[in-house]
Short mmCIF file of C-alpha atoms and ligand atoms in Angstrom, two decimals:
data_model
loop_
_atom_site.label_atom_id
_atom_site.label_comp_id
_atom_site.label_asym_id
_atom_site.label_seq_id
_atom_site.Cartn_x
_atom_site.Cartn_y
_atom_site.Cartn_z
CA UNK M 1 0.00 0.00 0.00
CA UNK M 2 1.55 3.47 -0.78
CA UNK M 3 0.69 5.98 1.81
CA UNK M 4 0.13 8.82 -0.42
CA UNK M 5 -2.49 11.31 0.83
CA UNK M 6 -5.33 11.68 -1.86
CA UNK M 7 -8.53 14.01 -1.51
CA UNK M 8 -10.65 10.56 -1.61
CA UNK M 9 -9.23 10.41 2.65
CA UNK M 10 -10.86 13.35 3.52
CA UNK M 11 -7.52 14.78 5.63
CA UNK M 12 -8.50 18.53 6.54
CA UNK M 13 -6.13 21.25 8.35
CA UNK M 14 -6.91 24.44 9.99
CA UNK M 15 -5.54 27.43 8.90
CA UNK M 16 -4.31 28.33 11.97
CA UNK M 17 -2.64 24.56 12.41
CA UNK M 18 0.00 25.01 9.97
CA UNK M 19 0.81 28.55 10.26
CA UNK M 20 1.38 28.47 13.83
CA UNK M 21 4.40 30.71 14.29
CA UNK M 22 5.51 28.43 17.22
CA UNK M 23 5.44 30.58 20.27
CA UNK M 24 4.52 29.77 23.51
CA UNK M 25 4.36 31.38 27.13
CA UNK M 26 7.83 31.65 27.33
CA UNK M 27 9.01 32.27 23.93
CA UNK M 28 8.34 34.56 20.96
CA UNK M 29 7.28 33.15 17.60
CA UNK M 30 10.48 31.30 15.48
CA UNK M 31 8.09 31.26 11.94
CA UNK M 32 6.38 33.57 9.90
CA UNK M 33 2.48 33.00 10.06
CA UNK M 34 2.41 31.35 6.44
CA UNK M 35 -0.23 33.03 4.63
CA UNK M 36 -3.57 31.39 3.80
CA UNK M 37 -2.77 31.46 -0.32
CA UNK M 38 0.47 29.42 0.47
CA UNK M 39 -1.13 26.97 3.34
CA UNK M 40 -3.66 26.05 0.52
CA UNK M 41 -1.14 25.51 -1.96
CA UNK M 42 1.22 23.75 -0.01
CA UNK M 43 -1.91 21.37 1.39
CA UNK M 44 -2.98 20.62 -2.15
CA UNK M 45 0.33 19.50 -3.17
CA UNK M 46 0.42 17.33 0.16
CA UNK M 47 -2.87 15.73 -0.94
CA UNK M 48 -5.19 17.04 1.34
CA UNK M 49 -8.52 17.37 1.03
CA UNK M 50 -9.62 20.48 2.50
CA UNK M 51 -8.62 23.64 5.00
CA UNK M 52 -10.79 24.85 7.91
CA UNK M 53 -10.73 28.64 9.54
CA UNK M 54 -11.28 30.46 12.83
CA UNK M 55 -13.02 33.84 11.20
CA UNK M 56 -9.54 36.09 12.41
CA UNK M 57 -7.69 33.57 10.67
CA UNK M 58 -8.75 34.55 7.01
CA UNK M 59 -9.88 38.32 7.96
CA UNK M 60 -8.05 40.01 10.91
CA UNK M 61 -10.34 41.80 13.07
CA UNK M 62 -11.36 45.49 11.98
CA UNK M 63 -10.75 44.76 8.46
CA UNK M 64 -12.70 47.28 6.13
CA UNK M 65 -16.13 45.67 4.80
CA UNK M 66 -14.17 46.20 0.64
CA UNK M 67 -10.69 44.04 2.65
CA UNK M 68 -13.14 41.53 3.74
CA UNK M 69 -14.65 40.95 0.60
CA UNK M 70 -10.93 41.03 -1.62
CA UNK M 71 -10.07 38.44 0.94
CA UNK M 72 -12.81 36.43 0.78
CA UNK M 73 -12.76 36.45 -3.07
CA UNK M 74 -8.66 35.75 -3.14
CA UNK M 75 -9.25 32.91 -1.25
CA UNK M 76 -12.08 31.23 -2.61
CA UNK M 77 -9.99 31.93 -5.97
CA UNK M 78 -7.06 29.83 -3.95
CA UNK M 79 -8.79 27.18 -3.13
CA UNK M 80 -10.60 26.98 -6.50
CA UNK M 81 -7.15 26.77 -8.32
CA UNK M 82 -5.91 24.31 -5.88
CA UNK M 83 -8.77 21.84 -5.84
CA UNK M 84 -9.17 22.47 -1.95
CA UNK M 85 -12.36 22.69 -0.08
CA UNK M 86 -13.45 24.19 3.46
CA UNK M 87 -15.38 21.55 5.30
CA UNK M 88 -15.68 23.15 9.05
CA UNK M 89 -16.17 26.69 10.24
CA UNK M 90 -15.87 27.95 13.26
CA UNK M 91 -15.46 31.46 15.55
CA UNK M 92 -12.16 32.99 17.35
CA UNK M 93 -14.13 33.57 20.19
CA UNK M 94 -10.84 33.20 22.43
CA UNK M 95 -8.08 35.81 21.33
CA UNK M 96 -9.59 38.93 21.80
CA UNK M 97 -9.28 40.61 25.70
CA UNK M 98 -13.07 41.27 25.45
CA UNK M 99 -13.55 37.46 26.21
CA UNK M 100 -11.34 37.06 28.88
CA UNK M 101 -14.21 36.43 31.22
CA UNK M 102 -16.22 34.03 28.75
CA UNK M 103 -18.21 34.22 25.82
CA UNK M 104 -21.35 32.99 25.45
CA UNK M 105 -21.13 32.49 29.24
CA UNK M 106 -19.62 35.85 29.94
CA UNK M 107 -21.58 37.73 32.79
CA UNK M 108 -21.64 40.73 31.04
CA UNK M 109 -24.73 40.44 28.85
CA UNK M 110 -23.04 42.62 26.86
CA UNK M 111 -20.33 40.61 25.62
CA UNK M 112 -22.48 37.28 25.37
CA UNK M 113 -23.98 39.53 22.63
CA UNK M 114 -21.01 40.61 20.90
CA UNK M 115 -19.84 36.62 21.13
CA UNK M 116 -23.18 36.17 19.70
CA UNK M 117 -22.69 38.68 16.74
CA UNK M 118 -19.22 37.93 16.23
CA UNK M 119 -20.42 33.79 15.17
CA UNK M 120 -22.89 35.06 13.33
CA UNK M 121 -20.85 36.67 10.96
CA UNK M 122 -18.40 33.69 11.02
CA UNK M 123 -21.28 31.53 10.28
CA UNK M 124 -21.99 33.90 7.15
CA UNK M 125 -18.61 33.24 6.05
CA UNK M 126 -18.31 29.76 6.19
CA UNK M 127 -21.81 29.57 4.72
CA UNK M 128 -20.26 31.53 1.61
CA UNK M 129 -17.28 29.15 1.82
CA UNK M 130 -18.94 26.21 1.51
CA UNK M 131 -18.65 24.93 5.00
CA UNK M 132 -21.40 22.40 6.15
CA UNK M 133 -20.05 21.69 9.57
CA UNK M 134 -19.37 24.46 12.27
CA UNK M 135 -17.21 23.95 15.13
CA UNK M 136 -17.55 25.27 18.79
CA UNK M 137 -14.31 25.57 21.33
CA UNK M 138 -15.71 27.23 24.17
CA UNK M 139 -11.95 27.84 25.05
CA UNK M 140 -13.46 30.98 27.53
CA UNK M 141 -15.86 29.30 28.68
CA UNK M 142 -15.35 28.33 32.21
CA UNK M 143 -14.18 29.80 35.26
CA UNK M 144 -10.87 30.55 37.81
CA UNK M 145 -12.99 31.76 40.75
CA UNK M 146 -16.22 29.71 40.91
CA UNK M 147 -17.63 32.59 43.38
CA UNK M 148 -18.03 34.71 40.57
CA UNK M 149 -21.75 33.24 39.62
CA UNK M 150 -24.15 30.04 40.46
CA UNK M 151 -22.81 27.51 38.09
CA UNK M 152 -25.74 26.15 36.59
CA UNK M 153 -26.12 29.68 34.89
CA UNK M 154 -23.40 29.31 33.04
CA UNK M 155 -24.79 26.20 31.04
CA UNK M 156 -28.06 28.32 30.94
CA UNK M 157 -26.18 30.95 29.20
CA UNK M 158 -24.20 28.46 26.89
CA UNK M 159 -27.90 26.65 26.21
CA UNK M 160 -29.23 29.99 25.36
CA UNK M 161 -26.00 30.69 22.96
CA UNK M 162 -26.55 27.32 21.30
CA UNK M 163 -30.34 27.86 20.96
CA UNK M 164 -30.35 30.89 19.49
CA UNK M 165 -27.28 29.98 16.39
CA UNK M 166 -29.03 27.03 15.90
CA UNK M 167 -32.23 29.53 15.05
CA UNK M 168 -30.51 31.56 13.07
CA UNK M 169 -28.75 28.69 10.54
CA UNK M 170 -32.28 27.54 10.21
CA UNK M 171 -33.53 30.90 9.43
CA UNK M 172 -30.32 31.72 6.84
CA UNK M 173 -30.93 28.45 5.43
CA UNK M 174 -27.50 27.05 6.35
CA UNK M 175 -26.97 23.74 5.94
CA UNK M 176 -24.95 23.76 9.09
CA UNK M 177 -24.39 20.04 11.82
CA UNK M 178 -23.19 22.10 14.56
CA UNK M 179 -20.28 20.13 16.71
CA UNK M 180 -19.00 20.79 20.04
CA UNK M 181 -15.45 20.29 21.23
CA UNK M 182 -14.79 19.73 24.76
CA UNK M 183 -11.98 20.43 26.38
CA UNK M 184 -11.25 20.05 30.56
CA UNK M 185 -9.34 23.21 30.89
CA UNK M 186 -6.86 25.57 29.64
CA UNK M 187 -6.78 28.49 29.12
CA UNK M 188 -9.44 29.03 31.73
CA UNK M 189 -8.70 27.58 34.69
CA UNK M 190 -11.78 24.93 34.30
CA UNK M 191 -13.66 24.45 31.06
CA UNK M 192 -17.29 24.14 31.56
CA UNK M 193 -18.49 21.00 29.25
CA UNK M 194 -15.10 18.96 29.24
CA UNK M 195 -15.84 15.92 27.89
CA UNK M 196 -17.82 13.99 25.39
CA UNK M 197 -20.18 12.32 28.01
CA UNK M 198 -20.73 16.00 29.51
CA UNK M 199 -21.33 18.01 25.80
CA UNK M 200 -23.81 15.18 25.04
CA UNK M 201 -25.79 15.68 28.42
CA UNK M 202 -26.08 18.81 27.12
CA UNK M 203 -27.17 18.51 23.57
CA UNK M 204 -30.00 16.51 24.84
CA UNK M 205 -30.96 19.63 26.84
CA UNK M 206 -31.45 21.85 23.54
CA UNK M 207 -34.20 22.94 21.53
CA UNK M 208 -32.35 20.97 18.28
CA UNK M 209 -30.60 18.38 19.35
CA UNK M 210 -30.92 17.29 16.12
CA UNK M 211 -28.64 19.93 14.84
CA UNK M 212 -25.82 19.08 17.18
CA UNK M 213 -23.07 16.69 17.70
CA UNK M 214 -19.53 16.58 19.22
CA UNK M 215 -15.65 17.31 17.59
CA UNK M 216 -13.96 15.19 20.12
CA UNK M 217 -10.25 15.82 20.02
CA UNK M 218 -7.78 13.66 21.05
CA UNK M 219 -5.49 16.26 23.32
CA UNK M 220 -8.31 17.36 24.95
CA UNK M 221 -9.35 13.40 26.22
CA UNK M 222 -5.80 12.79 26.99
CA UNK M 223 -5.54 16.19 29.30
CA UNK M 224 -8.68 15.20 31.03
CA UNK M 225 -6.90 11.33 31.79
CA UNK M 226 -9.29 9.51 29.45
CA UNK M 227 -9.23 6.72 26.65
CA UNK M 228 -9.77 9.14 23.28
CA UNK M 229 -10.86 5.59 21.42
CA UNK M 230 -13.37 5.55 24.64
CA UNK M 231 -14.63 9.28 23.91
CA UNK M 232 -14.96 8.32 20.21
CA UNK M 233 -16.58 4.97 20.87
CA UNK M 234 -19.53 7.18 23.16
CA UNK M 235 -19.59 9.69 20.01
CA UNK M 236 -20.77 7.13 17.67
CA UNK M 237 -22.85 5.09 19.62
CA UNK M 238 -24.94 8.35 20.09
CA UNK M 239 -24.64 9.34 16.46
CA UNK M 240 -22.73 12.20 17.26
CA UNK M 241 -19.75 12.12 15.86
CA UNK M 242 -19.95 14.67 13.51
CA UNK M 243 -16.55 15.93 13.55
CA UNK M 244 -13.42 14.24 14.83
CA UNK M 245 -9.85 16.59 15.66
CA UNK M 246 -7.45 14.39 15.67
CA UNK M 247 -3.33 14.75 17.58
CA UNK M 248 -1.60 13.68 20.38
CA UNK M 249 -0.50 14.65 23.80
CA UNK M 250 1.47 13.24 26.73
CA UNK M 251 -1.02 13.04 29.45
CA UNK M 252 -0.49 15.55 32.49
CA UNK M 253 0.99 18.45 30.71
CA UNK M 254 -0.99 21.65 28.72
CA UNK M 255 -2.06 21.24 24.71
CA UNK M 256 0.36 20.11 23.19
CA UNK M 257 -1.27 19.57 19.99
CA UNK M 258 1.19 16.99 18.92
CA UNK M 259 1.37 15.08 15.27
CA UNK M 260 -1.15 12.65 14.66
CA UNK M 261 -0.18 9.25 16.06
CA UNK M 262 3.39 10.50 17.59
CA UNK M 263 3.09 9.58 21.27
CA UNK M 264 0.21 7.17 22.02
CA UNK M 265 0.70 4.80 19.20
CA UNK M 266 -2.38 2.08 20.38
CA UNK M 267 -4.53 4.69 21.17
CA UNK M 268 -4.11 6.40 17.89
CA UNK M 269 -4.26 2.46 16.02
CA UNK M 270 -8.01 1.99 17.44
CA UNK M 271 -9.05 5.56 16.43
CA UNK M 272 -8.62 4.97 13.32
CA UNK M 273 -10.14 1.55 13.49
CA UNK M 274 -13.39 3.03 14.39
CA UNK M 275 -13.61 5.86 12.44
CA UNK M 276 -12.90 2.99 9.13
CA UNK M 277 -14.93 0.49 11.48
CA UNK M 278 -17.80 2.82 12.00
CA UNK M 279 -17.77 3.49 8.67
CA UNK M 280 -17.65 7.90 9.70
CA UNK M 281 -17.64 9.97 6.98
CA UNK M 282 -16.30 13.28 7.90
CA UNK M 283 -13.28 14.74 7.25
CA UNK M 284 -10.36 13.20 9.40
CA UNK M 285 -9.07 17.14 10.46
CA UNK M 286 -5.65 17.38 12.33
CA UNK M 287 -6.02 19.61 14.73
CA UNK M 288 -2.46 19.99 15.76
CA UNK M 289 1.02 21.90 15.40
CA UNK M 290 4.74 21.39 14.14
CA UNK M 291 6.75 21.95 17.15
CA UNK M 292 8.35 24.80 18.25
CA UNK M 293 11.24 23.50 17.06
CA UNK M 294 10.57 23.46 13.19
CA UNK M 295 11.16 25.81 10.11
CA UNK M 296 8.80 25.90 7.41
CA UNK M 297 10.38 22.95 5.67
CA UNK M 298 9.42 20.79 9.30
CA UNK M 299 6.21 22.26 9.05
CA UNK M 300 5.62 20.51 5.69
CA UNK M 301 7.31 16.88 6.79
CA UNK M 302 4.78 17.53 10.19
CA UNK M 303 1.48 18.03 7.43
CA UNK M 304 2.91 15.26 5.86
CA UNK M 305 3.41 12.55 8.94
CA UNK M 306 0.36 13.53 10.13
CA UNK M 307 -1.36 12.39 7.20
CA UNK M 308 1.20 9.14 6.76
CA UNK M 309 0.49 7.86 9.80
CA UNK M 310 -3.56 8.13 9.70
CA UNK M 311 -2.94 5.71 6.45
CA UNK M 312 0.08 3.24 7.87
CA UNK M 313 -2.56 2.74 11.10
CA UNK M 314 -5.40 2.58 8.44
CA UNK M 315 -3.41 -0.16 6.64
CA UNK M 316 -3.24 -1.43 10.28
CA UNK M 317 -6.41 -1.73 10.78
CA UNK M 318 -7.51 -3.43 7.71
CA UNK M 319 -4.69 -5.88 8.65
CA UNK M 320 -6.19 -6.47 12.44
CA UNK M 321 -9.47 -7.34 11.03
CA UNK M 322 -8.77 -9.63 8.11
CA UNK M 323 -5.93 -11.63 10.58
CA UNK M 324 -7.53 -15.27 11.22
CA UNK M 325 -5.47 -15.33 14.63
CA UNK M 326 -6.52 -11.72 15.57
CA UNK M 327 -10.18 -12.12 14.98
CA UNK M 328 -10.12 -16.07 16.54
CA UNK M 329 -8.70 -14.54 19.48
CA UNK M 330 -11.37 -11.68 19.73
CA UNK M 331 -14.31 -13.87 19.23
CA UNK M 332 -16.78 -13.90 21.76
CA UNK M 333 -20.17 -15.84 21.65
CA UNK M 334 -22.83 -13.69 19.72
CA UNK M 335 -25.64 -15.86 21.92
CA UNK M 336 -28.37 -12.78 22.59
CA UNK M 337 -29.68 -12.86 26.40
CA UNK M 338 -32.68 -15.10 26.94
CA UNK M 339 -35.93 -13.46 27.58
CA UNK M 340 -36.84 -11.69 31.26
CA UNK M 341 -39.01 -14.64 32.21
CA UNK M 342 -36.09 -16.93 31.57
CA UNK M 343 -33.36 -14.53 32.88
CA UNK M 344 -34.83 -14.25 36.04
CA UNK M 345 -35.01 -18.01 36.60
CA UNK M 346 -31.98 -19.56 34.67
CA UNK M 347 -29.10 -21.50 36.96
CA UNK M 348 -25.52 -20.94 36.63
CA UNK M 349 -22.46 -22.48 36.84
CA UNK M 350 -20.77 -20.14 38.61
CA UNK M 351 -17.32 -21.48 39.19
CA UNK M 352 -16.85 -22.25 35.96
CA UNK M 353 -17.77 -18.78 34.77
CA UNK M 354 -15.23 -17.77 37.82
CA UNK M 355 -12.67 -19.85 36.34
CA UNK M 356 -12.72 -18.37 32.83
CA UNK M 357 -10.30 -16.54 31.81
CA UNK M 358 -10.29 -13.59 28.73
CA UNK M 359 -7.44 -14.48 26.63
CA UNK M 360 -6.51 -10.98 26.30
CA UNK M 361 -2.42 -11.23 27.12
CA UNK M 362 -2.12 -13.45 23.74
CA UNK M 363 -4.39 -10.74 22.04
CA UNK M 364 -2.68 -7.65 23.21
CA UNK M 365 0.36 -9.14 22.41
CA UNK M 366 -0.69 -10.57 18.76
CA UNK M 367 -1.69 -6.66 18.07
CA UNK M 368 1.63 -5.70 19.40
CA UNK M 369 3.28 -7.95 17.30
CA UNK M 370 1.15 -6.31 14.30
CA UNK M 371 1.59 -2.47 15.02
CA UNK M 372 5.69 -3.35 15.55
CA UNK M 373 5.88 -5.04 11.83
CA UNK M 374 6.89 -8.77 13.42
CA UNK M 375 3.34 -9.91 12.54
C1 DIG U 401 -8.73 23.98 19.80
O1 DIG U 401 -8.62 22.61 19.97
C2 DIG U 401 -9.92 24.33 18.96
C3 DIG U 401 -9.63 25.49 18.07
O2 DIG U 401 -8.44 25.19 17.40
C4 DIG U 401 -10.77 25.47 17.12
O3 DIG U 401 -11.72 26.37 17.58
C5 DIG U 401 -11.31 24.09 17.16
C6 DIG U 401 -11.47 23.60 15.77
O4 DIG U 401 -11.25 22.26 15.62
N1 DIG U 401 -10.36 23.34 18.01
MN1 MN U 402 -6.02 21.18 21.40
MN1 MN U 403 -9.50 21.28 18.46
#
C-alpha cells in the first residue's frame, strides 16, 4: 500500500494549524504565520482534502467591509485553483481581551452579545465558503474563581447561545451540523463541558438536538486522563460524531497539539479503526502543530506525517481485522440474552464462569506484534 495522501481520505487542516508561528508562554514566535494562499497551496500539493478557519484567521479583526470581501474572493480563488475545499467553520471567540471572562457564558450580557454577533458573521462566512459543519471551542468558557456566579447559569447561558445559532442557521438556510469540542481546561482555569459524556448531556438539553453533535479531540481526552478511542466509541454510539480533531499529547501536561499518532501509538491504532470500522464519513481534520522546534520545511514533513500515519494505522487496521489469529482470538459468543421470564429463573455455573479466563495477554500481544511489523 503506498501511503500517499489523496482528496478521496478526507484529511483537513486548519488554517491556523500550519501557520502556527511556534510561540509559547515563554518564547516569541520562530516562523512567519504562512499566509492562507500558500497553506492552501502547499496542502494541495500534500494531498489534502480540505482547510478549515477560525473567522480572524482569514480576515483580521477590523478589516474594512471592501478588505473583507478582496479576501474572501482571493481565497475562494485559492482554493478553487488548488482543488481544496473548506469543510468546518468555526469562531475565534478566544483571542480577543473582550472574552477574557467568557463568551457565550460571559456575565456581562453585553459581551455574550457581541460573542453572539461575532459567530454570526463567522457563520456567514463559512456559509459563503462552503462549510457544512461548524465547530464550537468554548476555550473561555469556564471559570478561575467559581464565586463569581451560580454555576448552573453558566450552562443556561451556553444553552441559550446554542439555541439561538441554531435559530438563526435555520432561518439563513444554512446547511450547518453544529459540533461541540470539549476540552477540561486551559486556558481558563476549568472548562465548563469537558468531555464527550458532559457536551452530550447537554445537547439533549437543547431545543435541536438534532442539529448538534460533538468534535472530540484527542489532546483534549488525553488532558482530562481519558481513553480518546473511549470518547470516540460514546460519540458514535450516540450518532454524534460529527466531527473528529485528531493529535496527540502526553497526558499531564498543557495542549500540546502533537502530530497525529506520535506519542500514544495504540490509542491512535483503534481511532482509526473506528472511524474505518464505524464506517464515519467526515473529514479526518488534524487539529495539531509542528513543534516549536521546526522551520517551514518541518512544518511541511509535520502536514505530511500527520497524514502518513492516519494511512500506515489505516493499513493497520484493515490488517487487524482480516488476521484469522486476531479475529479467533477476539471472538466472543454472539448468543443474545434469553428473555426476562427466563433470565430471572436460569441456573448458573458459577465457578466455571469464575474460572474463565479472557485471553486478552495473547491478544494484546498478537496486536503488538502487528503495530511493531513482526506480525
Ligand atoms: C482547539 O482545539 C480548537 C480550536 O483550534 C478550534 O476552535 C477548534 C477547531 O477544531 N479546536
Ligand atoms: Mn487542542
Ligand atoms: Mn480542536
Amino acid at each position: 500500500m503506498d501511503y500517499q495522501p489523496k482528496p478521496e481520505h478526507r484529511f483537513t487542516f486548519g488554517l491556523w494549524t500550519v501557520s502556527n508561528p511556534g510561540a509559547d508562554p515563554f518564547g516569541a514566535p520562530v516562523r512567519e504565520r504562512i499566509p492562507p494562499s500558500r497553506v492552501v497551496e502547499n496542502l494541495a500539493r500534500l494531498g489534502a482534502f480540505g482547510v478549515n478557519l477560525h473567522d480572524d484567521d482569514l480576515i483580521p479583526p477590523d478589516s474594512s467591509p471592501s478588505e473583507r470581501r478582496r479576501l474572501i474572493s482571493e481565497f475562494q480563488r485559492c482554493l478553487k485553483d488548488h482543488g481544496l475545499v473548506v469543510p468546518m467553520a468555526t469562531t475565534n471567540l478566544f483571542s480577543d481581551p473582550v472574552f477574557r471572562a467568557g463568551a457565550f457564558t460571559a456575565q456581562n450580557p453585553k459581551v455574550r452579545a457581541y460573542a453572539l454577533q461575532k459567530t454570526m458573521i463567522a457563520m456567514d462566512l463559512g456559509a459563503e465558503l462552503g462549510a457544512e459543519i461548524y465547530v464550537f471551542w468554548g476555550g473561555r468558557e469556564g471559570s478561575e474563581v467559581d464565586a463569581a456566579g451560580y454555576l448552573p447559569d453558566a450552562l443556561a447561558r451556553y444553552r441559550e447561545a446554542i439555541n439561538l445559532l441554531c435559530a438563526y442557521s435555520r432561518e439563513q438556510g444554512y446547511p450547518f451540523r453544529f459540533a461541540l469540542e470539549p476540552k477540561p481546561n486551559e486556558p481558563r482555569g476549568d472548562l465548563f463541558l469537558p468531555t464527550v459524556g458532559s457536551m452530550l448531556g447537554f445537547i439533549a438539553t437543547l431545543d435541536h438536538p438534532e442539529m448538534v453533535g460533538v468534535n472530540p479531540e484527542f489532546a483534549h481526552a488525553a488532558m482530562a486522563g481519558l481513553n480518546f478511542a473511549h470518547e470516540v466509541a460514546q460519540a458514535i454510539d450516540s450518532r454524534k460524531l460529527f466531527h473528529v480533531d485528531l493529535n496527540d499529547q502526553r497526558m499531564g501536561r498543557f495542549d500540546q497539539d502533537l502530530r497525529f499518532a506520535s506519542e500514544n501509538l495504540k490509542t491512535a491504532f483503534f481511532t482509526v479503526l473506528l472511524l474505518e470500522e464505524s464506517g464515519y464519513q467526515g473529514p479526518r481534520h488534524f487539529d495539531a502543530h509542528p513543534l516549536r522546534t521546526e522551520d517551514e520545511r518541518g512544518v511541511w514533513e509535520f502536514a505530511k506525517g500527520c497524514m502518513r500515519s492516519y494511512l500506515i494505522l489505516k493499513e493497520k487496521a484493515w490488517r487487524f481485522a482480516e488476521d484469522p489469529e486476531i479475529q479467533e482470538a477476539r471472538r466472543t459468543p454472539a448468543q443474545p440474552l434469553p428473555d426476562l421470564r427466563e433470565l430471572r429463573s436460569m441456573p448458573f455455573d458459577l465457578d466455571t464462569l469464575r474460572g474463565e479466563g479472557a485471553g486478552q495477554e495473547r491478544l494484546d500481544q498478537l496486536l503488538f506484534d502487528l503495530l511493531t511489523g513482526v506480525r
